[in-house]
Amino acid sequence: MITPSHVTKTAIPKLMNNVMANIKIPLPPLCVQEKIVKILEPLSVLSGEC
């Protein structure tokens, strides 16, 4: 989760690249990712995105 401590304290708050590189983003296990792809891939084909 990105918290106020991750952004700069300037007039326009921004998230610096070096800070972003250290933020951990949890991902589901590969088997779950593959199931998601199996569900979404046919929809991409139908919408003309593939």
PDB file of N, CA and C in Angstrom:
ATOM      1  N   MET A   1       0.841  -1.177   0.000  1.00  0.00           N
ATOM      2  CA  MET A   1       0.000   0.000   0.000  1.00  0.00           C
ATOM      3  C   MET A   1       0.888   1.243   0.000  1.00  0.00           C
ATOM      4  N   ILE A   2       0.532   2.198  -0.828  1.00  0.00           N
ATOM      5  CA  ILE A   2       1.286   3.449  -0.883  1.00  0.00           C
ATOM      6  C   ILE A   2       0.726   4.381   0.181  1.00  0.00           C
ATOM      7  N   THR A   3       1.593   4.841   1.044  1.00  0.00           N
ATOM      8  CA  THR A   3       1.178   5.708   2.138  1.00  0.00           C
ATOM      9  C   THR A   3       1.764   7.093   1.948  1.00  0.00           C
ATOM     10  N   PRO A   4       1.296   8.078   2.716  1.00  0.00           N
ATOM     11  CA  PRO A   4       1.862   9.430   2.588  1.00  0.00           C
ATOM     12  C   PRO A   4       3.380   9.478   2.774  1.00  0.00           C
ATOM     13  N   SER A   5       3.942   8.531   3.487  1.00  0.00           N
ATOM     14  CA  SER A   5       5.397   8.531   3.679  1.00  0.00           C
ATOM     15  C   SER A   5       6.139   8.179   2.392  1.00  0.00           C
ATOM     16  N   HIS A   6       5.438   7.634   1.394  1.00  0.00           N
ATOM     17  CA  HIS A   6       6.067   7.269   0.125  1.00  0.00           C
ATOM     18  C   HIS A   6       6.155   8.435  -0.854  1.00  0.00           C
ATOM     19  N   VAL A   7       5.396   9.498  -0.636  1.00  0.00           N
ATOM     20  CA  VAL A   7       5.380  10.602  -1.596  1.00  0.00           C
ATOM     21  C   VAL A   7       6.181  11.786  -1.074  1.00  0.00           C
ATOM     22  N   THR A   8       6.637  12.619  -2.016  1.00  0.00           N
ATOM     23  CA  THR A   8       7.409  13.800  -1.628  1.00  0.00           C
ATOM     24  C   THR A   8       6.485  14.846  -1.021  1.00  0.00           C
ATOM     25  N   LYS A   9       7.045  15.702  -0.209  1.00  0.00           N
ATOM     26  CA  LYS A   9       6.269  16.740   0.460  1.00  0.00           C
ATOM     27  C   LYS A   9       6.454  18.069  -0.277  1.00  0.00           C
ATOM     28  N   THR A  10       6.029  18.114  -1.525  1.00  0.00           N
ATOM     29  CA  THR A  10       6.116  19.326  -2.329  1.00  0.00           C
ATOM     30  C   THR A  10       4.712  19.809  -2.644  1.00  0.00           C
ATOM     31  N   ALA A  11       4.611  20.906  -3.375  1.00  0.00           N
ATOM     32  CA  ALA A  11       3.297  21.441  -3.745  1.00  0.00           C
ATOM     33  C   ALA A  11       2.498  20.421  -4.549  1.00  0.00           C
ATOM     34  N   ILE A  12       3.192  19.671  -5.394  1.00  0.00           N
ATOM     35  CA  ILE A  12       2.543  18.609  -6.165  1.00  0.00           C
ATOM     36  C   ILE A  12       3.160  17.290  -5.715  1.00  0.00           C
ATOM     37  N   PRO A  13       2.441  16.533  -4.881  1.00  0.00           N
ATOM     38  CA  PRO A  13       3.007  15.262  -4.397  1.00  0.00           C
ATOM     39  C   PRO A  13       3.314  14.322  -5.561  1.00  0.00           C
ATOM     40  N   LYS A  14       4.440  13.644  -5.477  1.00  0.00           N
ATOM     41  CA  LYS A  14       4.777  12.668  -6.508  1.00  0.00           C
ATOM     42  C   LYS A  14       5.479  11.480  -5.883  1.00  0.00           C
ATOM     43  N   LEU A  15       5.411  10.382  -6.569  1.00  0.00           N
ATOM     44  CA  LEU A  15       6.021   9.139  -6.129  1.00  0.00           C
ATOM     45  C   LEU A  15       7.303   8.955  -6.928  1.00  0.00           C
ATOM     46  N   MET A  16       8.432   8.973  -6.259  1.00  0.00           N
ATOM     47  CA  MET A  16       9.730   8.904  -6.922  1.00  0.00           C
ATOM     48  C   MET A  16      10.021   7.474  -7.393  1.00  0.00           C
ATOM     49  N   ASN A  17      10.781   7.364  -8.498  1.00  0.00           N
ATOM     50  CA  ASN A  17      11.104   6.054  -9.063  1.00  0.00           C
ATOM     51  C   ASN A  17      11.815   5.149  -8.073  1.00  0.00           C
ATOM     52  N   ASN A  18      12.763   5.696  -7.307  1.00  0.00           N
ATOM     53  CA  ASN A  18      13.506   4.850  -6.374  1.00  0.00           C
ATOM     54  C   ASN A  18      12.600   4.331  -5.262  1.00  0.00           C
ATOM     55  N   VAL A  19      11.584   5.095  -4.909  1.00  0.00           N
ATOM     56  CA  VAL A  19      10.622   4.630  -3.906  1.00  0.00           C
ATOM     57  C   VAL A  19       9.725   3.562  -4.524  1.00  0.00           C
ATOM     58  N   MET A  20       9.283   3.804  -5.758  1.00  0.00           N
ATOM     59  CA  MET A  20       8.423   2.824  -6.439  1.00  0.00           C
ATOM     60  C   MET A  20       9.124   1.478  -6.577  1.00  0.00           C
ATOM     61  N   ALA A  21      10.421   1.500  -6.815  1.00  0.00           N
ATOM     62  CA  ALA A  21      11.174   0.259  -6.991  1.00  0.00           C
ATOM     63  C   ALA A  21      11.168  -0.595  -5.732  1.00  0.00           C
ATOM     64  N   ASN A  22      10.950   0.020  -4.579  1.00  0.00           N
ATOM     65  CA  ASN A  22      10.979  -0.723  -3.321  1.00  0.00           C
ATOM     66  C   ASN A  22       9.601  -1.097  -2.789  1.00  0.00           C
ATOM     67  N   ILE A  23       8.554  -0.712  -3.498  1.00  0.00           N
ATOM     68  CA  ILE A  23       7.201  -1.060  -3.055  1.00  0.00           C
ATOM     69  C   ILE A  23       6.874  -2.461  -3.552  1.00  0.00           C
ATOM     70  N   LYS A  24       6.488  -3.317  -2.650  1.00  0.00           N
ATOM     71  CA  LYS A  24       6.153  -4.692  -3.006  1.00  0.00           C
ATOM     72  C   LYS A  24       4.662  -4.775  -3.340  1.00  0.00           C
ATOM     73  N   ILE A  25       4.369  -5.345  -4.506  1.00  0.00           N
ATOM     74  CA  ILE A  25       2.992  -5.516  -4.951  1.00  0.00           C
ATOM     75  C   ILE A  25       2.687  -7.009  -4.916  1.00  0.00           C
ATOM     76  N   PRO A  26       1.768  -7.422  -4.056  1.00  0.00           N
ATOM     77  CA  PRO A  26       1.465  -8.846  -3.964  1.00  0.00           C
ATOM     78  C   PRO A  26       0.756  -9.346  -5.229  1.00  0.00           C
ATOM     79  N   LEU A  27       1.178 -10.491  -5.704  1.00  0.00           N
ATOM     80  CA  LEU A  27       0.569 -11.120  -6.871  1.00  0.00           C
ATOM     81  C   LEU A  27       0.019 -12.480  -6.473  1.00  0.00           C
ATOM     82  N   PRO A  28      -1.054 -12.911  -7.123  1.00  0.00           N
ATOM     83  CA  PRO A  28      -1.556 -14.252  -6.829  1.00  0.00           C
ATOM     84  C   PRO A  28      -0.573 -15.296  -7.365  1.00  0.00           C
ATOM     85  N   PRO A  29      -0.664 -16.518  -6.866  1.00  0.00           N
ATOM     86  CA  PRO A  29       0.207 -17.583  -7.374  1.00  0.00           C
ATOM     87  C   PRO A  29       0.015 -17.759  -8.887  1.00  0.00           C
ATOM     88  N   LEU A  30       1.022 -18.314  -9.541  1.00  0.00           N
ATOM     89  CA  LEU A  30       0.994 -18.477 -10.989  1.00  0.00           C
ATOM     90  C   LEU A  30      -0.231 -19.261 -11.453  1.00  0.00           C
ATOM     91  N   CYS A  31      -0.614 -20.294 -10.731  1.00  0.00           N
ATOM     92  CA  CYS A  31      -1.772 -21.092 -11.149  1.00  0.00           C
ATOM     93  C   CYS A  31      -3.044 -20.241 -11.162  1.00  0.00           C
ATOM     94  N   VAL A  32      -3.179 -19.323 -10.235  1.00  0.00           N
ATOM     95  CA  VAL A  32      -4.340 -18.428 -10.201  1.00  0.00           C
ATOM     96  C   VAL A  32      -4.253 -17.434 -11.359  1.00  0.00           C
ATOM     97  N   GLN A  33      -3.057 -16.923 -11.633  1.00  0.00           N
ATOM     98  CA  GLN A  33      -2.874 -16.007 -12.760  1.00  0.00           C
ATOM     99  C   GLN A  33      -3.271 -16.685 -14.071  1.00  0.00           C
ATOM    100  N   GLU A  34      -2.891 -17.955 -14.225  1.00  0.00           N
ATOM    101  CA  GLU A  34      -3.226 -18.699 -15.443  1.00  0.00           C
ATOM    102  C   GLU A  34      -4.732 -18.882 -15.576  1.00  0.00           C
ATOM    103  N   LYS A  35      -5.423 -19.121 -14.458  1.00  0.00           N
ATOM    104  CA  LYS A  35      -6.886 -19.245 -14.493  1.00  0.00           C
ATOM    105  C   LYS A  35      -7.527 -17.926 -14.922  1.00  0.00           C
ATOM    106  N   ILE A  36      -6.992 -16.826 -14.433  1.00  0.00           N
ATOM    107  CA  ILE A  36      -7.507 -15.505 -14.802  1.00  0.00           C
ATOM    108  C   ILE A  36      -7.329 -15.280 -16.304  1.00  0.00           C
ATOM    109  N   VAL A  37      -6.171 -15.657 -16.832  1.00  0.00           N
ATOM    110  CA  VAL A  37      -5.909 -15.504 -18.266  1.00  0.00           C
ATOM    111  C   VAL A  37      -6.892 -16.342 -19.069  1.00  0.00           C
ATOM    112  N   LYS A  38      -7.162 -17.569 -18.636  1.00  0.00           N
ATOM    113  CA  LYS A  38      -8.099 -18.438 -19.357  1.00  0.00           C
ATOM    114  C   LYS A  38      -9.496 -17.832 -19.407  1.00  0.00           C
ATOM    115  N   ILE A  39      -9.864 -17.092 -18.380  1.00  0.00           N
ATOM    116  CA  ILE A  39     -11.182 -16.453 -18.345  1.00  0.00           C
ATOM    117  C   ILE A  39     -11.199 -15.199 -19.221  1.00  0.00           C
ATOM    118  N   LEU A  40     -10.144 -14.392 -19.134  1.00  0.00           N
ATOM    119  CA  LEU A  40     -10.131 -13.098 -19.814  1.00  0.00           C
ATOM    120  C   LEU A  40      -9.711 -13.158 -21.281  1.00  0.00           C
ATOM    121  N   GLU A  41      -8.894 -14.132 -21.648  1.00  0.00           N
ATOM    122  CA  GLU A  41      -8.382 -14.193 -23.016  1.00  0.00           C
ATOM    123  C   GLU A  41      -9.499 -14.287 -24.062  1.00  0.00           C
ATOM    124  N   PRO A  42     -10.491 -15.141 -23.879  1.00  0.00           N
ATOM    125  CA  PRO A  42     -11.584 -15.178 -24.873  1.00  0.00           C
ATOM    126  C   PRO A  42     -12.311 -13.836 -24.991  1.00  0.00           C
ATOM    127  N   LEU A  43     -12.415 -13.104 -23.906  1.00  0.00           N
ATOM    128  CA  LEU A  43     -13.062 -11.794 -23.954  1.00  0.00           C
ATOM    129  C   LEU A  43     -12.237 -10.806 -24.765  1.00  0.00           C
ATOM    130  N   SER A  44     -10.918 -10.899 -24.663  1.00  0.00           N
ATOM    131  CA  SER A  44     -10.037 -10.027 -25.448  1.00  0.00           C
ATOM    132  C   SER A  44     -10.201 -10.299 -26.936  1.00  0.00           C
ATOM    133  N   VAL A  45     -10.314 -11.567 -27.293  1.00  0.00           N
ATOM    134  CA  VAL A  45     -10.494 -11.938 -28.700  1.00  0.00           C
ATOM    135  C   VAL A  45     -11.826 -11.395 -29.206  1.00  0.00           C
ATOM    136  N   LEU A  46     -12.879 -11.533 -28.413  1.00  0.00           N
ATOM    137  CA  LEU A  46     -14.199 -11.039 -28.812  1.00  0.00           C
ATOM    138  C   LEU A  46     -14.218  -9.527 -28.984  1.00  0.00           C
ATOM    139  N   SER A  47     -13.457  -8.822 -28.169  1.00  0.00           N
ATOM    140  CA  SER A  47     -13.451  -7.359 -28.243  1.00  0.00           C
ATOM    141  C   SER A  47     -12.506  -6.843 -29.331  1.00  0.00           C
ATOM    142  N   GLY A  48     -11.753  -7.752 -29.961  1.00  0.00           N
ATOM    143  CA  GLY A  48     -10.844  -7.349 -31.029  1.00  0.00           C
ATOM    144  C   GLY A  48      -9.511  -6.835 -30.541  1.00  0.00           C
ATOM    145  N   GLU A  49      -9.169  -7.071 -29.283  1.00  0.00           N
ATOM    146  CA  GLU A  49      -7.902  -6.595 -28.736  1.00  0.00           C
ATOM    147  C   GLU A  49      -6.747  -7.527 -29.059  1.00  0.00           C
ATOM    148  N   CYS A  50      -7.019  -8.726 -29.491  1.00  0.00           N
ATOM    149  CA  CYS A  50      -5.943  -9.673 -29.818  1.00  0.00           C
ATOM    150  C   CYS A  50      -5.854  -9.874 -31.310  1.00  0.00           C
TER     151      CYS A  50
END
